[in-house]
Coordinates of N, CA, C and O in Angstrom, one line a residue:
M75 N 8.8 18.1 -14.8 CA 8.7 16.7 -14.4 C 9.1 15.8 -15.6 O 8.6 16.1 -16.7
I76 N 9.8 14.8 -15.4 CA 10.2 13.8 -16.5 C 9.3 12.6 -16.4 O 9.5 11.7 -15.5
W77 N 8.2 12.6 -17.2 CA 7.2 11.6 -17.0 C 7.7 10.2 -17.2 O 7.2 9.3 -16.5
E78 N 8.6 9.9 -18.1 CA 9.1 8.6 -18.3 C 9.7 8.1 -17.0 O 9.5 6.9 -16.6
R79 N 10.5 8.9 -16.4 CA 11.2 8.6 -15.1 C 10.2 8.4 -14.0 O 10.3 7.4 -13.2
V80 N 9.2 9.3 -13.9 CA 8.2 9.2 -12.8 C 7.5 7.9 -13.0 O 7.2 7.2 -12.0
I81 N 7.1 7.5 -14.2 CA 6.3 6.3 -14.4 C 7.1 5.1 -14.1 O 6.7 4.1 -13.4
L82 N 8.4 5.0 -14.6 CA 9.2 3.9 -14.3 C 9.5 3.7 -12.8 O 9.5 2.6 -12.2
D83 N 9.8 4.9 -12.1 CA 10.0 4.8 -10.7 C 8.8 4.4 -9.9 O 8.8 3.7 -9.0
G84 N 7.6 4.9 -10.4 CA 6.4 4.5 -9.8 C 6.1 3.0 -9.9 O 5.7 2.4 -9.0
I85 N 6.4 2.5 -11.1 CA 6.3 1.0 -11.3 C 7.2 0.2 -10.4 O 6.8 -0.7 -9.7
A86 N 8.5 0.7 -10.3 CA 9.5 0.0 -9.4 C 9.1 0.1 -8.0 O 9.1 -1.0 -7.3
V87 N 8.7 1.3 -7.5 CA 8.3 1.4 -6.1 C 7.0 0.6 -5.8 O 6.9 -0.1 -4.8
C88 N 6.1 0.6 -6.8 CA 4.9 -0.2 -6.6 C 5.2 -1.7 -6.5 O 4.7 -2.4 -5.6
L89 N 6.1 -2.2 -7.3 CA 6.4 -3.6 -7.3 C 7.1 -4.0 -5.9 O 6.8 -5.0 -5.3
V90 N 8.1 -3.2 -5.5 CA 8.8 -3.5 -4.3 C 7.9 -3.5 -3.1 O 7.9 -4.4 -2.3
F91 N 7.0 -2.4 -3.0 CA 6.1 -2.3 -1.9 C 5.1 -3.5 -1.8 O 4.9 -4.1 -0.8
N92 N 4.5 -3.7 -3.0 CA 3.4 -4.7 -3.0 C 3.9 -6.1 -2.9 O 3.2 -7.0 -2.3
V93 N 5.1 -6.4 -3.4 CA 5.6 -7.8 -3.3 C 6.0 -8.0 -1.8 O 5.8 -9.0 -1.2
A94 N 6.6 -7.0 -1.2 CA 7.0 -7.1 0.2 C 5.8 -7.3 1.1 O 5.8 -8.1 2.0
V95 N 4.7 -6.5 0.9 CA 3.5 -6.6 1.7 C 2.8 -8.0 1.4 O 2.4 -8.7 2.4
A96 N 2.8 -8.5 0.2 CA 2.2 -9.8 -0.1 C 3.0 -10.9 0.6 O 2.3 -11.8 1.2
L97 N 4.3 -10.9 0.6 CA 5.1 -11.9 1.3 C 4.8 -11.8 2.8 O 4.7 -12.9 3.4
L98 N 4.8 -10.6 3.3 CA 4.6 -10.5 4.8 C 3.2 -10.9 5.1 O 3.0 -11.6 6.2
W99 N 2.2 -10.7 4.3 CA 0.8 -11.1 4.5 C 0.7 -12.6 4.5 O 0.0 -13.2 5.3
M100 N 1.5 -13.3 3.7 CA 1.5 -14.7 3.6 C 2.2 -15.3 4.9 O 1.7 -16.3 5.4
L101 N 3.2 -14.7 5.3 CA 4.0 -15.2 6.5 C 3.3 -14.9 7.8 O 3.4 -15.8 8.7
V102 N 2.7 -13.8 8.0 CA 2.1 -13.4 9.2 C 0.7 -12.8 9.0 O 0.5 -11.5 9.1
P103 N -0.3 -13.6 8.5 CA -1.6 -13.0 8.2 C -2.3 -12.2 9.3 O -2.9 -11.2 9.1
N104 N -2.2 -12.7 10.5 CA -2.9 -12.1 11.6 C -2.3 -10.7 11.9 O -3.0 -9.9 12.5
A105 N -1.1 -10.4 11.5 CA -0.5 -9.1 11.8 C -1.3 -8.0 11.1 O -1.4 -6.8 11.5
F106 N -2.0 -8.4 10.0 CA -2.7 -7.4 9.2 C -4.2 -7.3 9.6 O -5.0 -6.6 9.0
S107 N -4.6 -8.0 10.7 CA -6.0 -8.0 11.1 C -6.6 -6.7 11.4 O -7.8 -6.4 11.1
K108 N -5.8 -5.7 11.8 CA -6.3 -4.4 12.1 C -6.6 -3.6 10.8 O -7.2 -2.5 10.8
M109 N -6.1 -4.1 9.7 CA -6.2 -3.4 8.4 C -7.3 -4.1 7.5 O -7.5 -3.7 6.4
M110 N -8.0 -5.0 8.1 CA -9.1 -5.7 7.4 C -10.4 -5.0 7.6 O -10.6 -4.2 8.4
P111 N -11.4 -5.5 6.8 CA -12.8 -5.0 7.0 C -13.3 -5.3 8.4 O -12.8 -6.2 9.1
P112 N -14.2 -4.5 8.9 CA -14.7 -4.6 10.3 C -15.1 -6.0 10.7 O -14.8 -6.4 11.8
E113 N -15.8 -6.7 9.9 CA -16.2 -8.1 10.2 C -15.1 -9.0 10.5 O -15.1 -9.8 11.4
I114 N -14.0 -8.9 9.7 CA -12.8 -9.8 9.9 C -12.1 -9.3 11.1 O -11.6 -10.1 11.9
R115 N -12.0 -8.0 11.3 CA -11.3 -7.4 12.5 C -11.9 -8.0 13.8 O -11.2 -8.3 14.7
K116 N -13.3 -8.0 13.8 CA -13.9 -8.5 15.0 C -13.7 -10.0 15.3 O -13.7 -10.5 16.4
A117 N -13.7 -10.8 14.2 CA -13.5 -12.3 14.3 C -12.1 -12.7 14.5 O -11.9 -13.8 14.9
A118 N -11.1 -11.9 14.1 CA -9.7 -12.3 14.2 C -9.3 -12.4 15.6 O -9.7 -11.6 16.5
P119 N -8.3 -13.3 15.9 CA -7.8 -13.4 17.2 C -6.9 -12.2 17.5 O -6.4 -11.5 16.6
K120 N -6.7 -11.9 18.8 CA -5.9 -10.7 19.1 C -4.4 -10.9 18.6 O -3.9 -12.0 18.6
R121 N -3.9 -9.8 18.1 CA -2.6 -9.9 17.5 C -1.5 -10.0 18.7 O -1.7 -9.3 19.7
G122 N -0.5 -10.8 18.5 CA 0.5 -10.9 19.4 C 1.6 -9.8 19.2 O 1.7 -9.2 18.2
K123 N 2.4 -9.6 20.3 CA 3.4 -8.5 20.2 C 4.4 -8.8 19.1 O 4.9 -7.9 18.4
G124 N 4.7 -10.1 18.9 CA 5.6 -10.5 17.8 C 5.1 -10.2 16.5 O 5.8 -9.7 15.6
E125 N 3.8 -10.4 16.3 CA 3.2 -10.1 15.0 C 3.2 -8.6 14.7 O 3.5 -8.2 13.6
V126 N 2.9 -7.8 15.7 CA 2.9 -6.4 15.5 C 4.4 -5.9 15.3 O 4.6 -5.0 14.4
A127 N 5.3 -6.5 16.0 CA 6.7 -6.1 15.8 C 7.2 -6.4 14.4 O 8.0 -5.6 13.8
V128 N 6.8 -7.6 13.9 CA 7.3 -8.0 12.5 C 6.7 -7.0 11.5 O 7.3 -6.6 10.6
L129 N 5.4 -6.7 11.7 CA 4.7 -5.8 10.8 C 5.4 -4.4 10.8 O 5.7 -3.9 9.7
A130 N 5.6 -3.9 12.0 CA 6.2 -2.6 12.1 C 7.7 -2.6 11.6 O 8.2 -1.7 10.9
G131 N 8.4 -3.7 11.9 CA 9.8 -3.9 11.5 C 10.0 -4.0 10.0 O 11.1 -3.7 9.5
V132 N 8.9 -4.3 9.3 CA 9.0 -4.4 7.8 C 8.4 -3.1 7.2 O 9.1 -2.5 6.3
L133 N 7.2 -2.7 7.6 CA 6.6 -1.6 6.9 C 7.3 -0.2 7.2 O 7.4 0.5 6.2
Y134 N 7.7 0.1 8.4 CA 8.3 1.4 8.6 C 9.6 1.5 7.8 O 9.7 2.6 7.1
P135 N 10.5 0.6 7.9 CA 11.7 0.8 7.1 C 11.4 0.8 5.6 O 12.1 1.5 4.8
L136 N 10.4 0.0 5.2 CA 10.0 0.0 3.8 C 9.5 1.3 3.3 O 9.9 1.8 2.2
Y137 N 8.7 2.0 4.1 CA 8.2 3.3 3.7 C 9.4 4.3 3.7 O 9.5 5.1 2.8
I138 N 10.3 4.2 4.7 CA 11.4 5.2 4.7 C 12.3 5.0 3.5 O 12.6 6.0 2.8
L139 N 12.6 3.7 3.1 CA 13.4 3.5 1.9 C 12.7 3.9 0.7 O 13.3 4.5 -0.3
I140 N 11.4 3.8 0.6 CA 10.6 4.2 -0.6 C 10.7 5.7 -0.7 O 10.9 6.3 -1.8
F141 N 10.5 6.4 0.4 CA 10.5 7.9 0.3 C 11.9 8.4 0.0 O 12.0 9.3 -0.8
V142 N 12.9 7.8 0.6 CA 14.3 8.2 0.2 C 14.6 7.9 -1.3 O 15.1 8.8 -2.0
Y143 N 14.2 6.8 -1.7 CA 14.4 6.4 -3.1 C 13.7 7.4 -4.0 O 14.3 7.9 -5.0
M144 N 12.4 7.7 -3.7 CA 11.7 8.7 -4.6 C 12.4 10.0 -4.7 O 12.5 10.6 -5.7
A145 N 12.8 10.5 -3.5 CA 13.4 11.8 -3.5 C 14.8 11.8 -4.2 O 15.1 12.7 -5.0
V146 N 15.6 10.8 -3.9 CA 16.9 10.8 -4.5 C 16.8 10.5 -6.0 O 17.5 11.2 -6.8
S147 N 15.9 9.7 -6.4 CA 15.7 9.4 -7.9 C 15.3 10.7 -8.6 O 15.7 11.0 -9.7
A148 N 14.3 11.4 -8.0 CA 13.8 12.6 -8.6 C 14.9 13.6 -8.8 O 15.1 14.3 -9.8
R149 N 15.7 13.8 -7.7 CA 16.8 14.8 -7.8 C 17.9 14.4 -8.7 O 18.4 15.2 -9.5
Q150 N 18.1 13.1 -8.8 CA 19.2 12.6 -9.7 C 18.7 12.8 -11.2 O 19.5 13.0 -12.1
A151 N 17.4 12.7 -11.4 CA 16.8 12.9 -12.7 C 16.8 14.4 -13.1 O 16.4 14.8 -14.2
G152 N 17.1 15.3 -12.1 CA 17.1 16.7 -12.4 C 15.8 17.4 -12.1 O 15.6 18.6 -12.4
I153 N 15.0 16.7 -11.4 CA 13.7 17.3 -11.0 C 14.0 18.2 -9.7 O 14.6 17.7 -8.8
S154 N 13.6 19.5 -9.8 CA 13.8 20.3 -8.6 C 12.6 21.2 -8.5 O 11.7 21.3 -9.3
G155 N 12.5 21.9 -7.4 CA 11.4 22.8 -7.1 C 10.3 22.0 -6.3 O 10.1 20.8 -6.5
F156 N 9.7 22.7 -5.4 CA 8.8 22.1 -4.5 C 7.6 21.4 -5.2 O 7.4 20.2 -4.9
W157 N 7.0 22.1 -6.1 CA 5.8 21.5 -6.7 C 6.2 20.3 -7.7 O 5.4 19.3 -7.8
N158 N 7.3 20.4 -8.4 CA 7.7 19.3 -9.2 C 8.0 18.1 -8.4 O 7.6 17.0 -8.8
L159 N 8.7 18.3 -7.3 CA 9.0 17.1 -6.4 C 7.8 16.6 -5.7 O 7.6 15.4 -5.6
F160 N 6.9 17.5 -5.3 CA 5.6 17.1 -4.7 C 4.8 16.2 -5.7 O 4.4 15.1 -5.3
W161 N 4.6 16.7 -6.9 CA 3.8 15.9 -7.9 C 4.5 14.6 -8.3 O 3.9 13.6 -8.6
T162 N 5.8 14.6 -8.3 CA 6.6 13.4 -8.6 C 6.3 12.4 -7.5 O 5.9 11.2 -7.8
G163 N 6.4 12.8 -6.2 CA 6.1 11.9 -5.1 C 4.6 11.4 -5.1 O 4.3 10.3 -4.8
Y164 N 3.7 12.3 -5.4 CA 2.3 12.0 -5.4 C 2.0 10.9 -6.5 O 1.4 9.9 -6.2
V165 N 2.5 11.2 -7.7 CA 2.2 10.2 -8.8 C 2.9 8.9 -8.5 O 2.2 7.8 -8.8
E166 N 4.1 8.9 -8.0 CA 4.8 7.6 -7.7 C 4.0 6.8 -6.6 O 3.9 5.6 -6.7
M167 N 3.5 7.5 -5.6 CA 2.8 6.9 -4.6 C 1.4 6.4 -5.1 O 0.9 5.4 -4.6
F168 N 0.9 7.1 -6.1 CA -0.4 6.7 -6.7 C -0.2 5.4 -7.4 O -1.1 4.6 -7.5
F169 N 1.0 5.2 -8.0 CA 1.2 3.9 -8.6 C 1.2 2.8 -7.5 O 0.7 1.7 -7.8
V170 N 1.7 3.0 -6.3 CA 1.7 2.1 -5.2 C 0.2 1.8 -4.9 O -0.2 0.7 -4.6
N171 N -0.6 2.9 -4.8 CA -2.0 2.8 -4.6 C -2.7 1.8 -5.6 O -3.4 0.9 -5.2
L172 N -2.4 2.1 -6.9 CA -3.0 1.2 -7.9 C -2.6 -0.2 -7.8 O -3.4 -1.2 -7.9
G173 N -1.3 -0.4 -7.5 CA -0.8 -1.8 -7.3 C -1.4 -2.5 -6.1 O -1.7 -3.7 -6.1
D174 N -1.6 -1.7 -5.0 CA -2.2 -2.3 -3.9 C -3.7 -2.6 -4.2 O -4.1 -3.7 -3.8
F175 N -4.4 -1.8 -4.9 CA -5.8 -2.0 -5.2 C -5.9 -3.2 -6.1 O -6.6 -4.2 -5.8
F176 N -5.3 -3.2 -7.3 CA -5.5 -4.3 -8.2 C -4.6 -5.5 -7.9 O -5.1 -6.6 -8.1
G177 N -3.4 -5.3 -7.4 CA -2.5 -6.4 -7.1 C -2.8 -7.1 -5.9 O -3.0 -8.3 -5.9
L178 N -3.0 -6.4 -4.7 CA -3.2 -7.0 -3.4 C -4.7 -7.3 -3.1 O -5.1 -8.4 -2.8
D179 N -5.4 -6.2 -3.2 CA -6.8 -6.3 -2.8 C -7.7 -7.1 -3.8 O -8.6 -7.8 -3.4
W180 N -7.4 -7.1 -5.0 CA -8.2 -7.8 -6.0 C -7.6 -9.1 -6.4 O -8.1 -10.2 -6.1
F181 N -6.4 -9.1 -7.0 CA -5.8 -10.3 -7.6 C -5.3 -11.2 -6.5 O -5.6 -12.4 -6.4
F182 N -4.3 -10.7 -5.7 CA -3.6 -11.6 -4.7 C -4.6 -12.1 -3.7 O -4.5 -13.3 -3.4
R183 N -5.4 -11.3 -3.1 CA -6.4 -11.8 -2.1 C -7.3 -12.9 -2.7 O -7.5 -13.9 -2.0
G184 N -7.7 -12.7 -3.9 CA -8.6 -13.7 -4.5 C -7.8 -15.0 -4.9 O -8.3 -16.1 -4.8
L185 N -6.6 -14.8 -5.3 CA -5.8 -15.9 -5.7 C -5.3 -16.8 -4.5 O -5.4 -18.1 -4.6
V186 N -4.9 -16.3 -3.4 CA -4.3 -17.1 -2.4 C -5.1 -17.0 -1.1 O -4.6 -17.4 0.0
K187 N -6.4 -16.5 -1.1 CA -7.2 -16.3 0.1 C -7.2 -17.6 0.9 O -7.0 -17.6 2.1
D188 N -7.5 -18.7 0.3 CA -7.7 -19.9 1.1 C -6.3 -20.6 1.3 O -6.3 -21.6 2.0
K189 N -5.3 -20.1 0.7 CA -4.0 -20.8 0.8 C -2.9 -20.1 1.7 O -1.8 -20.5 1.6
G190 N -3.4 -19.2 2.5 CA -2.3 -18.6 3.3 C -2.6 -17.3 3.9 O -2.0 -16.9 4.9
I191 N -3.5 -16.5 3.3 CA -3.7 -15.1 3.9 C -4.9 -15.0 4.8 O -5.1 -14.0 5.4
M192 N -5.8 -16.0 4.7 CA -7.0 -16.0 5.5 C -6.6 -16.2 7.0 O -5.9 -17.2 7.3
I193 N -7.0 -15.3 7.8 CA -6.7 -15.4 9.3 C -7.5 -16.5 9.9 O -8.7 -16.6 9.7
P194 N -6.8 -17.4 10.6 CA -7.5 -18.5 11.3 C -8.6 -17.9 12.2 O -8.4 -17.0 13.0
G195 N -9.8 -18.5 12.1 CA -10.9 -18.0 12.9 C -11.8 -17.0 12.1 O -12.9 -16.7 12.6
T196 N -11.4 -16.6 10.9 CA -12.2 -15.7 10.2 C -12.8 -16.3 8.9 O -13.3 -15.6 8.0
E197 N -12.7 -17.6 8.8 CA -13.1 -18.3 7.5 C -14.5 -18.1 7.2 O -14.9 -18.1 6.1
H198 N -15.4 -18.0 8.2 CA -16.8 -17.8 8.1 C -17.2 -16.4 7.7 O -18.4 -16.2 7.3
C199 N -16.3 -15.4 7.7 CA -16.7 -14.0 7.4 C -17.0 -13.8 6.0 O -16.3 -14.2 5.1
E200 N -18.1 -13.1 5.8 CA -18.5 -12.7 4.4 C -17.6 -11.7 3.8 O -17.6 -11.5 2.6
A201 N -16.9 -11.0 4.6 CA -16.0 -9.9 4.1 C -14.9 -10.4 3.2 O -14.3 -9.6 2.5
W202 N -14.6 -11.7 3.3 CA -13.6 -12.3 2.4 C -14.0 -12.3 0.9 O -13.2 -12.4 0.0
N203 N -15.4 -12.3 0.7 CA -15.9 -12.3 -0.7 C -15.5 -11.1 -1.4 O -15.5 -10.0 -0.8
L204 N -15.2 -11.2 -2.7 CA -14.7 -10.1 -3.4 C -15.6 -8.8 -3.4 O -15.1 -7.7 -3.1
K205 N -16.8 -8.9 -3.6 CA -17.7 -7.8 -3.6 C -17.7 -7.1 -2.3 O -17.6 -5.9 -2.2
K206 N -17.9 -7.8 -1.2 CA -17.9 -7.3 0.1 C -16.6 -6.6 0.5 O -16.5 -5.6 1.1
W207 N -15.5 -7.3 0.1 CA -14.1 -6.8 0.4 C -13.9 -5.5 -0.3 O -13.4 -4.5 0.3
M208 N -14.3 -5.4 -1.6 CA -14.1 -4.2 -2.3 C -15.0 -3.0 -1.8 O -14.5 -1.9 -1.7
L209 N -16.2 -3.3 -1.4 CA -17.1 -2.3 -0.9 C -16.8 -1.8 0.5 O -16.9 -0.6 0.8
T210 N -16.3 -2.7 1.4 CA -16.0 -2.3 2.8 C -14.6 -1.9 3.0 O -14.3 -1.2 4.0
L211 N -13.7 -2.3 2.1 CA -12.3 -1.9 2.4 C -11.6 -1.3 1.2 O -11.1 -0.1 1.3
A212 N -11.5 -2.0 0.1 CA -10.7 -1.5 -1.0 C -11.1 -0.2 -1.6 O -10.3 0.7 -1.8
L213 N -12.3 -0.1 -2.0 CA -12.8 1.2 -2.6 C -12.6 2.4 -1.7 O -12.1 3.4 -2.1
P214 N -13.2 2.3 -0.5 CA -13.0 3.5 0.4 C -11.5 3.9 0.6 O -11.1 5.0 0.6
E215 N -10.7 2.8 0.8 CA -9.3 3.0 1.0 C -8.5 3.6 -0.2 O -7.8 4.6 0.0
H216 N -8.8 3.1 -1.3 CA -8.0 3.4 -2.5 C -8.6 4.5 -3.4 O -7.9 5.1 -4.2
V217 N -9.9 4.9 -3.1 CA -10.5 6.0 -3.9 C -10.5 7.2 -3.0 O -10.5 8.3 -3.6
I218 N -10.5 7.1 -1.7 CA -10.6 8.2 -0.8 C -9.3 8.4 0.0 O -8.7 9.5 -0.1
A219 N -8.9 7.5 0.8 CA -7.8 7.6 1.7 C -6.5 7.8 1.1 O -5.7 8.7 1.4
W220 N -6.2 7.0 0.1 CA -4.9 7.1 -0.5 C -4.7 8.4 -1.3 O -3.8 9.1 -1.1
P221 N -5.6 8.7 -2.2 CA -5.5 9.9 -3.0 C -5.5 11.2 -2.2 O -4.9 12.2 -2.6
L222 N -6.3 11.2 -1.1 CA -6.4 12.4 -0.3 C -5.5 12.5 0.9 O -5.3 13.6 1.4
I223 N -4.9 11.4 1.3 CA -4.0 11.4 2.5 C -2.6 10.9 2.2 O -1.7 11.6 2.4
M224 N -2.6 9.7 1.8 CA -1.3 9.0 1.6 C -0.4 9.6 0.5 O 0.8 9.9 0.6
C225 N -1.1 9.9 -0.7 CA -0.3 10.4 -1.8 C 0.1 11.8 -1.6 O 1.3 12.2 -1.9
P226 N -0.7 12.7 -1.0 CA -0.2 14.1 -0.7 C 0.9 14.0 0.4 O 1.9 14.8 0.3
L227 N 0.8 13.1 1.3 CA 1.8 13.0 2.3 C 3.1 12.6 1.7 O 4.2 13.1 2.0
A228 N 3.0 11.6 0.8 CA 4.2 11.1 0.1 C 4.8 12.3 -0.7 O 6.0 12.4 -0.8
G229 N 3.9 13.1 -1.4 CA 4.4 14.2 -2.1 C 5.2 15.2 -1.3 O 6.2 15.7 -1.6
L230 N 4.6 15.5 -0.1 CA 5.2 16.4 0.8 C 6.6 15.9 1.3 O 7.6 16.6 1.4
I231 N 6.6 14.6 1.6 CA 7.9 14.0 2.1 C 8.9 14.0 1.0 O 10.1 14.4 1.2
C232 N 8.5 13.7 -0.2 CA 9.4 13.7 -1.3 C 9.9 15.1 -1.6 O 11.1 15.3 -1.9
A233 N 9.0 16.1 -1.6 CA 9.5 17.5 -1.8 C 10.4 17.9 -0.7 O 11.4 18.6 -1.0
G234 N 10.1 17.6 0.6 CA 10.9 17.9 1.7 C 12.3 17.3 1.6 O 13.3 18.0 1.7
L235 N 12.4 16.0 1.4 CA 13.7 15.3 1.2 C 14.4 15.8 0.0 O 15.6 16.0 0.0
G236 N 13.7 16.0 -1.1 CA 14.3 16.5 -2.3 C 14.9 17.9 -2.2 O 15.9 18.2 -2.8
G237 N 14.2 18.7 -1.4 CA 14.7 20.0 -1.1 C 16.0 20.0 -0.3 O 16.8 20.9 -0.4
L238 N 16.1 19.0 0.6 CA 17.3 18.9 1.4 C 18.5 18.3 0.7 O 19.7 18.5 1.1
I239 N 18.3 17.6 -0.4 CA 19.4 17.0 -1.2 C 20.1 18.0 -2.0 O 19.5 18.8 -2.7

């Protein structure tokens, strides 16, 4: 594995993913209501079909492009073999995880919470407070779900695509 390349690709993928999600979150905050802590989920208005379509229309192609980029970049750098490609994809997706945790869940949410990402009707929810947000959503998601599910899945996809290239 070429660590410099993996780290730079991880940073690039992290920035692209998290900036796209942040912009989408500001434009259509209610589309993310199913991804919020339980208290916010219950208080949020029902998502419209348009909001769900916009969310899916951005996130699915974004994930596909990220996986293709990770595999092509790794192969172009000369990384080959299942385990090398797997760990390359895992580490690069872990950068996305860190960017999501520190960038979106901690910094961005706190910075613009009242200016655009708070879902109308959920202003009274305690889950918007940093401590509650971190305990009910961010920590379980980024300490358990991402490292055990998303990052290995990204590694498998990267290894699979890299093996086909």
